[in-house]
mmCIF file of C-alpha atoms and ligand atoms in Angstrom:
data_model
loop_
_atom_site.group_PDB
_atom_site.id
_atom_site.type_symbol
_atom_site.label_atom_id
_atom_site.label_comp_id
_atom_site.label_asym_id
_atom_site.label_seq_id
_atom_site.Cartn_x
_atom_site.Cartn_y
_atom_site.Cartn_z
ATOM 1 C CA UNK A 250 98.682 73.541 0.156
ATOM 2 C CA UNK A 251 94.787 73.024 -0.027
ATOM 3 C CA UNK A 252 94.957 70.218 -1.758
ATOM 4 C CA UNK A 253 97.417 68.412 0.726
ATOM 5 C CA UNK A 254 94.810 69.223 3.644
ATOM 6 C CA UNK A 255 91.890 68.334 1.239
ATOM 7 C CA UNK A 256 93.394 64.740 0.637
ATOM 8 C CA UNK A 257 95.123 64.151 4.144
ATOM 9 C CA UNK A 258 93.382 61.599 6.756
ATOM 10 C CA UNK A 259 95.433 62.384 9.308
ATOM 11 C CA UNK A 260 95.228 66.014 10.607
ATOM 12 C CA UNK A 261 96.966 67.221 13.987
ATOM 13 C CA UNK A 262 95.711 70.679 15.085
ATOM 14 C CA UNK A 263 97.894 72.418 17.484
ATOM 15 C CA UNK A 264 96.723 75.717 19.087
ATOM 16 C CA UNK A 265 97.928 78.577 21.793
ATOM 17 C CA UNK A 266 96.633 81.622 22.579
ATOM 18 C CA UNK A 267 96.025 83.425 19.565
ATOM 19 C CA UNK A 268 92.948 80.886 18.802
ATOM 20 C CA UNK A 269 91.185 82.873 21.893
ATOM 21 C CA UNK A 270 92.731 86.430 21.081
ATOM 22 C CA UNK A 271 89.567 87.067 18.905
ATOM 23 C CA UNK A 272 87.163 85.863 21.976
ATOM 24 C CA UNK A 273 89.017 88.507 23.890
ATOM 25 C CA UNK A 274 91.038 86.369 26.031
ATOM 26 C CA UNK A 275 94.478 88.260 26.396
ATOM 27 C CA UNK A 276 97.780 86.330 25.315
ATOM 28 C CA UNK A 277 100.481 85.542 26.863
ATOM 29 C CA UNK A 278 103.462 87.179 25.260
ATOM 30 C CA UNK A 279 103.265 90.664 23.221
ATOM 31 C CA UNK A 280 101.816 93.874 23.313
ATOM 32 C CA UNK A 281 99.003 93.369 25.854
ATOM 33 C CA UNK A 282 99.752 89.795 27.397
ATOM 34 C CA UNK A 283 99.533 88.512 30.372
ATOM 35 C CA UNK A 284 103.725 87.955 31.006
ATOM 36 C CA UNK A 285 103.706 92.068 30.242
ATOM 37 C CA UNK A 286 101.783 92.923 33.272
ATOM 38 C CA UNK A 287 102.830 89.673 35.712
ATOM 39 C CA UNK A 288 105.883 87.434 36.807
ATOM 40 C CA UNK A 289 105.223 83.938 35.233
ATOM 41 C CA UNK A 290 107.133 82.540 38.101
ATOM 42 C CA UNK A 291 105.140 84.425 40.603
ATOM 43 C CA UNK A 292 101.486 83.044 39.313
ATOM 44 C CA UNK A 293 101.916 79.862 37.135
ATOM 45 C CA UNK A 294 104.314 77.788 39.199
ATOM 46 C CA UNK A 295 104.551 75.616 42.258
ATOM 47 C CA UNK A 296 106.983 77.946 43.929
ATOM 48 C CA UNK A 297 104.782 80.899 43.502
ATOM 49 C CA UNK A 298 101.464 79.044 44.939
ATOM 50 C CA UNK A 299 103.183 78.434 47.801
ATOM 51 C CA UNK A 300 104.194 81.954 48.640
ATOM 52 C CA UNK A 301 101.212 83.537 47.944
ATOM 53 C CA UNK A 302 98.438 80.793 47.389
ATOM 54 C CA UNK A 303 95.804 84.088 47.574
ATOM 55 C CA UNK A 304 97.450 85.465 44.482
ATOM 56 C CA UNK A 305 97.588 83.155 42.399
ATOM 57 C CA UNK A 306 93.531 81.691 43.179
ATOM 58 C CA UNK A 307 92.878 85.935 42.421
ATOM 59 C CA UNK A 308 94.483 85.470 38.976
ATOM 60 C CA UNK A 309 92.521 82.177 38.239
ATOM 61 C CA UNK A 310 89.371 83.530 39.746
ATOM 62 C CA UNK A 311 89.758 86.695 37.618
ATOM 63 C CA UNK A 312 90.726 84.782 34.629
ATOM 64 C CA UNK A 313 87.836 82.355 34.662
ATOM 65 C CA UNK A 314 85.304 85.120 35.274
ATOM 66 C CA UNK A 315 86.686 86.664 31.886
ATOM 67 C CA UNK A 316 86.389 83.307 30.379
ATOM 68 C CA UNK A 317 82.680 82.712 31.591
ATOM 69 C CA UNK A 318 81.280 85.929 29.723
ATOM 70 C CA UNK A 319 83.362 85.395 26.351
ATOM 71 C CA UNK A 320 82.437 82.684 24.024
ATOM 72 C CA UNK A 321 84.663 80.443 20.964
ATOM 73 C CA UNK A 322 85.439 82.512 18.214
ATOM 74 C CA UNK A 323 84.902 81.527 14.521
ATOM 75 C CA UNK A 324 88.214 79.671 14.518
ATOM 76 C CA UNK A 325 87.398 77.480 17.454
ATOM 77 C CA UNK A 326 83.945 76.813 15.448
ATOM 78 C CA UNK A 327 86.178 75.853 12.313
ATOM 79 C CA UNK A 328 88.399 73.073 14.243
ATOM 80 C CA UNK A 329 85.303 71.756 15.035
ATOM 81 C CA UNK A 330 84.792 71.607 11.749
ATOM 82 C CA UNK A 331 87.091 70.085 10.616
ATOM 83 C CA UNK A 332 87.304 67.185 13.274
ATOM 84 C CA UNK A 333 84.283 65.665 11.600
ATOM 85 C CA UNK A 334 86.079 65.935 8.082
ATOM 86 C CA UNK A 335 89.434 63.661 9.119
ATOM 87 C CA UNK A 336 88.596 60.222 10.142
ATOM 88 C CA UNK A 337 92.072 60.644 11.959
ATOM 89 C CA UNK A 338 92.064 64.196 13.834
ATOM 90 C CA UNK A 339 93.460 64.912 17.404
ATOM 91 C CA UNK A 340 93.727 68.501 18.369
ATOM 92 C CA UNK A 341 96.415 69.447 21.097
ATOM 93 C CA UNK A 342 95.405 73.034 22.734
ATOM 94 C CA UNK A 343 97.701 74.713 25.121
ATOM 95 C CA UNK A 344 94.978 76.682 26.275
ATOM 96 C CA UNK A 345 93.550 76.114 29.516
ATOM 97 C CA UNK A 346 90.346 77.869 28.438
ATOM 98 C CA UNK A 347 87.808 74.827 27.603
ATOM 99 C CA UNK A 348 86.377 76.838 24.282
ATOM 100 C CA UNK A 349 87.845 74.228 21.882
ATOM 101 C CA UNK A 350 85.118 71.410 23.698
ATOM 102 C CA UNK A 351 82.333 74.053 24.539
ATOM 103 C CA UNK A 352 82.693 74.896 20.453
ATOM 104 C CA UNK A 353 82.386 70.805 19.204
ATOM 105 C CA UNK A 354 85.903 69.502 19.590
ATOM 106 C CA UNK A 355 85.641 66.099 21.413
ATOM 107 C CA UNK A 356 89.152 64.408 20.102
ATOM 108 C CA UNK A 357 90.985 66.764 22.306
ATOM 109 C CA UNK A 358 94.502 66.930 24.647
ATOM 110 C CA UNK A 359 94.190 69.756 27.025
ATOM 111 C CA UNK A 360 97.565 69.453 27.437
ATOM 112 C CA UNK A 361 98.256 72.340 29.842
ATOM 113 C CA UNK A 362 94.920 71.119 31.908
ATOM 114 C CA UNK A 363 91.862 73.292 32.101
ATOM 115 C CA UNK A 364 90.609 76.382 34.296
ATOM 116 C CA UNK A 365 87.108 75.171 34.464
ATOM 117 C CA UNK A 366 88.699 72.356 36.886
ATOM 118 C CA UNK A 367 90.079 72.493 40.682
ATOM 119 C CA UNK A 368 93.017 69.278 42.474
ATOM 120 C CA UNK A 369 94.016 68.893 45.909
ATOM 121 C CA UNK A 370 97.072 69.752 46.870
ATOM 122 C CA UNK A 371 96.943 66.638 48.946
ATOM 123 C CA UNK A 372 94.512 63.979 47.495
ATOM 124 C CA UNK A 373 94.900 65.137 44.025
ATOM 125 C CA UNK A 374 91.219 64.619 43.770
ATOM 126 C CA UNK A 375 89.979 66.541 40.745
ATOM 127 C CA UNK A 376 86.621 67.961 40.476
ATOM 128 C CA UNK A 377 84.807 70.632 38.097
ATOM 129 C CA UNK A 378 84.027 74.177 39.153
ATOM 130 C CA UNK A 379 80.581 74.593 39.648
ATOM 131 C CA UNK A 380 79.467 77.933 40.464
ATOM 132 C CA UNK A 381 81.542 81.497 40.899
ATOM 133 C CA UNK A 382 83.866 81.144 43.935
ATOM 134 C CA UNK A 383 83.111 82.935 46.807
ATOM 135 C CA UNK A 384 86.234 82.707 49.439
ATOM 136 C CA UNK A 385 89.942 82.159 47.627
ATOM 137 C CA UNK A 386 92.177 80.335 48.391
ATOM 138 C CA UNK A 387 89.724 77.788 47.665
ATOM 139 C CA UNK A 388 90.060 74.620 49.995
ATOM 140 C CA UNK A 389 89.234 70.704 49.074
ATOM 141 C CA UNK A 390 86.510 68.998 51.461
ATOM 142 C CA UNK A 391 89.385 67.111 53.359
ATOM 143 C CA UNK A 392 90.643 70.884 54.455
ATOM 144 C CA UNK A 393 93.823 70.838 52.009
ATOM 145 C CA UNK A 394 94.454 74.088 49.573
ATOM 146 C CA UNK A 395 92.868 73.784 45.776
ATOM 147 C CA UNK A 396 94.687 74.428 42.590
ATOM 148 C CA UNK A 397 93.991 74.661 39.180
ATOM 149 C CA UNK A 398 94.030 71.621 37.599
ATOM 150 C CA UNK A 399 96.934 73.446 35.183
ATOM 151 C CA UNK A 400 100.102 72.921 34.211
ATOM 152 C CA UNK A 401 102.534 75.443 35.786
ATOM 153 C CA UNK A 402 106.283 76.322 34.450
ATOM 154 C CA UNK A 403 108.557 73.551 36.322
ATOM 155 C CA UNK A 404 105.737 70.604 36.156
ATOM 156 C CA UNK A 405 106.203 67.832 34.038
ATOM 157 C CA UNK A 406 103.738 66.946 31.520
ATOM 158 C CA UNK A 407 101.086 64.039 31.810
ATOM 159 C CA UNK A 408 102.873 60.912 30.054
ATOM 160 C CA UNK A 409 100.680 59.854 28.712
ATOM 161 C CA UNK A 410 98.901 63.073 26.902
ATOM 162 C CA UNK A 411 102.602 63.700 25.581
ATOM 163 C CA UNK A 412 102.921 60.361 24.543
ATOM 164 C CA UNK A 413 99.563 60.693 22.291
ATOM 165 C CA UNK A 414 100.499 63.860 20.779
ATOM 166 C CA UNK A 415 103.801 62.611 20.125
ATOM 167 C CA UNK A 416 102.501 59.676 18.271
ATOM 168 C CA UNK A 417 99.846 61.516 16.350
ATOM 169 C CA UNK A 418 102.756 64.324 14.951
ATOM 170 C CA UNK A 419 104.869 60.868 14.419
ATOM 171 C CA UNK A 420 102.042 59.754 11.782
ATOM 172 C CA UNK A 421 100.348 62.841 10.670
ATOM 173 C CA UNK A 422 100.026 63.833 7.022
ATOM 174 C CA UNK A 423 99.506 67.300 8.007
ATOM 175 C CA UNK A 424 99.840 69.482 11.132
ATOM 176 C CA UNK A 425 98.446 73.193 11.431
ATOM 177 C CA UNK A 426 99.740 75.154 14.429
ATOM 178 C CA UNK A 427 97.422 77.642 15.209
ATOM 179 C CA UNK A 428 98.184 81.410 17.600
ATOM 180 C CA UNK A 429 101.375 79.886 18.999
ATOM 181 C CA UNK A 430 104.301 81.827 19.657
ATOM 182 C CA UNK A 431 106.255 78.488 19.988
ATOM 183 C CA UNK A 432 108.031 80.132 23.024
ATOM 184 C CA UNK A 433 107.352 76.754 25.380
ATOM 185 C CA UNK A 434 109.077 74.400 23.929
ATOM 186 C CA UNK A 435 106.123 71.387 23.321
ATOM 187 C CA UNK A 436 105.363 72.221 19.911
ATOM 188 C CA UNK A 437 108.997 72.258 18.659
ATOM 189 C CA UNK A 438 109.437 68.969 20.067
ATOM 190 C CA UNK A 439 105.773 67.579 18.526
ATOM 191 C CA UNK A 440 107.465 69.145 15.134
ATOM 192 C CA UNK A 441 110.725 67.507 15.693
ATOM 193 C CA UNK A 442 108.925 63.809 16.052
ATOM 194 C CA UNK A 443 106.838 64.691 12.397
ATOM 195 C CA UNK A 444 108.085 61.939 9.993
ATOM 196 C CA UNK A 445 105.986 62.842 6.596
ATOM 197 C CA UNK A 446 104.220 65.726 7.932
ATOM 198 C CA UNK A 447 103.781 69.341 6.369
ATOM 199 C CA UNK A 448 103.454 71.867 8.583
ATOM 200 C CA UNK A 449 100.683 74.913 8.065
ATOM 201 C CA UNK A 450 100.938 78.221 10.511
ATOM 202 C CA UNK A 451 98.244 80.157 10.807
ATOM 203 C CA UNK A 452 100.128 83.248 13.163
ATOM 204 C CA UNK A 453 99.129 87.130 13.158
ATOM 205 C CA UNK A 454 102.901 87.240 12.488
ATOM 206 C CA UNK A 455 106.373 84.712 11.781
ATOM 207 C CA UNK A 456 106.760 83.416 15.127
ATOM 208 C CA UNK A 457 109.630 80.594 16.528
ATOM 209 C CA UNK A 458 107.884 78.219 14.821
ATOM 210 C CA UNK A 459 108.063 79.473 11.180
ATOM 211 C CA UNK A 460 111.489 78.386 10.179
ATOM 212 C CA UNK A 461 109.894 74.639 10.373
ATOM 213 C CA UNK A 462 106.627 75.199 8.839
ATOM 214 C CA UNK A 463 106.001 74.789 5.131
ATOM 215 C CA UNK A 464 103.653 77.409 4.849
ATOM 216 C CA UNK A 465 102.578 80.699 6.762
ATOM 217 C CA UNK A 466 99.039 81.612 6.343
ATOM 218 C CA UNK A 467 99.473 85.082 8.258
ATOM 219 C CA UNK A 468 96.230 86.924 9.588
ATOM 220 C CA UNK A 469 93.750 86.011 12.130
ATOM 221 C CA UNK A 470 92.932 83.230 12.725
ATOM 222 C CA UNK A 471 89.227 83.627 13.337
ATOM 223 C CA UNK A 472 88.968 85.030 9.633
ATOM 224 C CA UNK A 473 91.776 82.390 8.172
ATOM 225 C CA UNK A 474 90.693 79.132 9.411
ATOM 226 C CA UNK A 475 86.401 79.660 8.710
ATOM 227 C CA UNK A 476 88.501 80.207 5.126
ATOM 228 C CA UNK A 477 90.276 77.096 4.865
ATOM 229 C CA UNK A 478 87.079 74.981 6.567
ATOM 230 C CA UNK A 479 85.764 76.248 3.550
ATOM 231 C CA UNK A 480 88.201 75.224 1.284
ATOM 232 C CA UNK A 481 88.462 72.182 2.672
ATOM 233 C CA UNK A 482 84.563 71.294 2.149
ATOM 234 C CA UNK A 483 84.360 72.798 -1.846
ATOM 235 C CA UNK A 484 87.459 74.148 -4.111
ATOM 236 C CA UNK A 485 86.335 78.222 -3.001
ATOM 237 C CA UNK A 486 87.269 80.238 0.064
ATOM 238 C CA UNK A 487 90.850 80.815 0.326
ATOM 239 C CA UNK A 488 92.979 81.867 -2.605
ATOM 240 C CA UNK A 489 95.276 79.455 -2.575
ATOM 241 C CA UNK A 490 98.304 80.214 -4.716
ATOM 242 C CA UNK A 491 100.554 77.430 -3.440
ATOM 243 C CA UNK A 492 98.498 75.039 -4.770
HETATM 244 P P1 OAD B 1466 101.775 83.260 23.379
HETATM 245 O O1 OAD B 1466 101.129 84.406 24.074
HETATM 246 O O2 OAD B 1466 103.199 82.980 23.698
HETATM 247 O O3 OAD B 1466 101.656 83.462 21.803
HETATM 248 C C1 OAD B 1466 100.461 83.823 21.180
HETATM 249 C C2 OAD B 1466 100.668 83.764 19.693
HETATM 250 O O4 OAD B 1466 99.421 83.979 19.064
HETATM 251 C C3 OAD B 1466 101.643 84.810 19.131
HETATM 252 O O5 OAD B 1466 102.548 84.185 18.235
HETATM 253 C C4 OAD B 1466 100.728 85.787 18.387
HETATM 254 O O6 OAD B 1466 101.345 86.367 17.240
HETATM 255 C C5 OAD B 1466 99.594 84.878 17.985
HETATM 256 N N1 OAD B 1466 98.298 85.549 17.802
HETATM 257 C C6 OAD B 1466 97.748 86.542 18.545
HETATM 258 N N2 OAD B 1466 96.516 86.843 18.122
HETATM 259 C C7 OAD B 1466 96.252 86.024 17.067
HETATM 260 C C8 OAD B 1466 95.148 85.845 16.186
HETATM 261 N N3 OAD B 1466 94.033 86.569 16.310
HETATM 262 N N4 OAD B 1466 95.245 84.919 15.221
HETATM 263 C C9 OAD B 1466 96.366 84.166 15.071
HETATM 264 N N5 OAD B 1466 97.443 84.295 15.871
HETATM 265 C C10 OAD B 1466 97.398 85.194 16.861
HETATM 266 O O7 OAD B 1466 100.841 81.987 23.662
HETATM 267 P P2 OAD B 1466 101.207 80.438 23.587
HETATM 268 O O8 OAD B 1466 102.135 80.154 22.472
HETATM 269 O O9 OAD B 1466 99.931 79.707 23.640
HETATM 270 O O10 OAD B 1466 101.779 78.239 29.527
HETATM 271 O O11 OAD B 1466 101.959 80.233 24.952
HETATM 272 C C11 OAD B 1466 102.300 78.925 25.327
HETATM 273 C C12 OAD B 1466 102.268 78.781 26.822
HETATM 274 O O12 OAD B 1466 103.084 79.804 27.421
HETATM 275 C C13 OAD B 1466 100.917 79.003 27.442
HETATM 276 O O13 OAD B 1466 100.106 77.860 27.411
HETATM 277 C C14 OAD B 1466 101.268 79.394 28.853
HETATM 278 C C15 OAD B 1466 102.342 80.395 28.523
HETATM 279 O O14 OAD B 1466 103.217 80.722 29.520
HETATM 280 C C16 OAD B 1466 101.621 78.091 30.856
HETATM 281 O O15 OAD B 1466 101.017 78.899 31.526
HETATM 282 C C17 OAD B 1466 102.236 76.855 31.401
#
């Protein structure tokens, strides 16, 4: 299994929220996630913003703030790492987080958007947030309500992010799925268009996903990818019996 990563050029990454469990940043499904405690449909969709705009700008606020005194986690640090090892790397996250570019990544689909960024509800201008919000629901200049720039259940995704990680599963020699349950359906479908691929998990535990994969590498994966940067760079780090 090393050796296939070691002598692949073409490396998709795929990551959820496990990759930020280490950071501190709560998941989404499982003991302790977010869709424990809330109604998906009642913060992360259209339908839901327009009940209770208020809400759902609390969540966002509250999850951002969380976000701001965190930091990446070893395993963001190690996909960074490994971008500037592949000559052909794209990394599809997703989380909405930004910690995969604040730790290095730069070839990067945010394919769920990003929580650091606000859209009008009418314009659709997009623009960064600056500075801690003081009044929610937070309103564009032109008076309309804000939203995240996110993708919410019921949304379609950007065509043409899709189409780029569709094309880079298409070709690549190996992709590692990262702290994904699999329970949204886009990495199924990004395995389903894999022509030569293998597929590497790196999960706490067999999720959805492991049925396709070729290999589970089950653990952390703040302690199991710094150990697989590692064996990627030199022939030590990871025991590797699959080899
Ligand atoms: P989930 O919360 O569904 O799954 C998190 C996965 O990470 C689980 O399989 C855990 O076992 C695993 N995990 C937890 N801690 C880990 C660790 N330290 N190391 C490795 N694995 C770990 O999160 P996602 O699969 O990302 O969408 O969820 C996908 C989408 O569903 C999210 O982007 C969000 C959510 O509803 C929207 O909001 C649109």
């Amino acid at each position: 299994m090393l050796e296939l990563l070691r002598q692949s050029k073409s490396l998709l990454v795929i990551t959820g929220a496990g990759v930020s469990a280490e950071s501190g940043i709560a998941t989404f499904r499982g003991a302790g996630g977010y869709w424990e405690k809330f109604k998906a449909e009642e913060l992360a969709s259209p339908q839901g913003f327009q009940r209770d705009p208020r809400l759902v700008w609390r969540w966002y606020h509250e999850r951002r703030e969380k976000i701001r005194q965190q930091a990446p986690n070893p395993a963001h640090r190690a996909l960074a790492e490994m971008e500037k090892l592949k000559p052909d790397f794209l990394l599809v996250t997703q989380n909405v987080d930004g910690y995969h570019s604040q730790a290095g990544n730069r070839k990067m689909i945010e394919i769920h958007g990003n929580i650091w960024r606000l859209r009008c509800t009418r314009e659709h201008k997009v623009w960064e947030v600056q500075e801690a919000l003081q009044e929610l629901p937070v309103r564009c200049s032109c008076g309309a309500l804000a939203r995240p720039d996110v993708l919410w259940f019921g949304e379609m995704y950007h065509p043409v992010l899709l189409t780029q990680a569709r094309q880079a599963a298409h070709h690549a020699q190996v992709i590692l799925i990262v702290g994904t349950s699999g329970m949204v359906g886009l990495t199924a479908g990004l395995l389903a268009e894999q022509q030569q691929g293998q597929v590497i998990e790196v999960n706490l535990e067999p999720s959805e996903l492991t049925e396709t994969a070729d290999f589970l590498l089950q653990g952390p994966a703040g302690q199991i990818l710094p150990r697989l940067l590692t064996g990627l760079k030199n022939r030590e780090g990871i025991n590797d019996d699959t080899e």
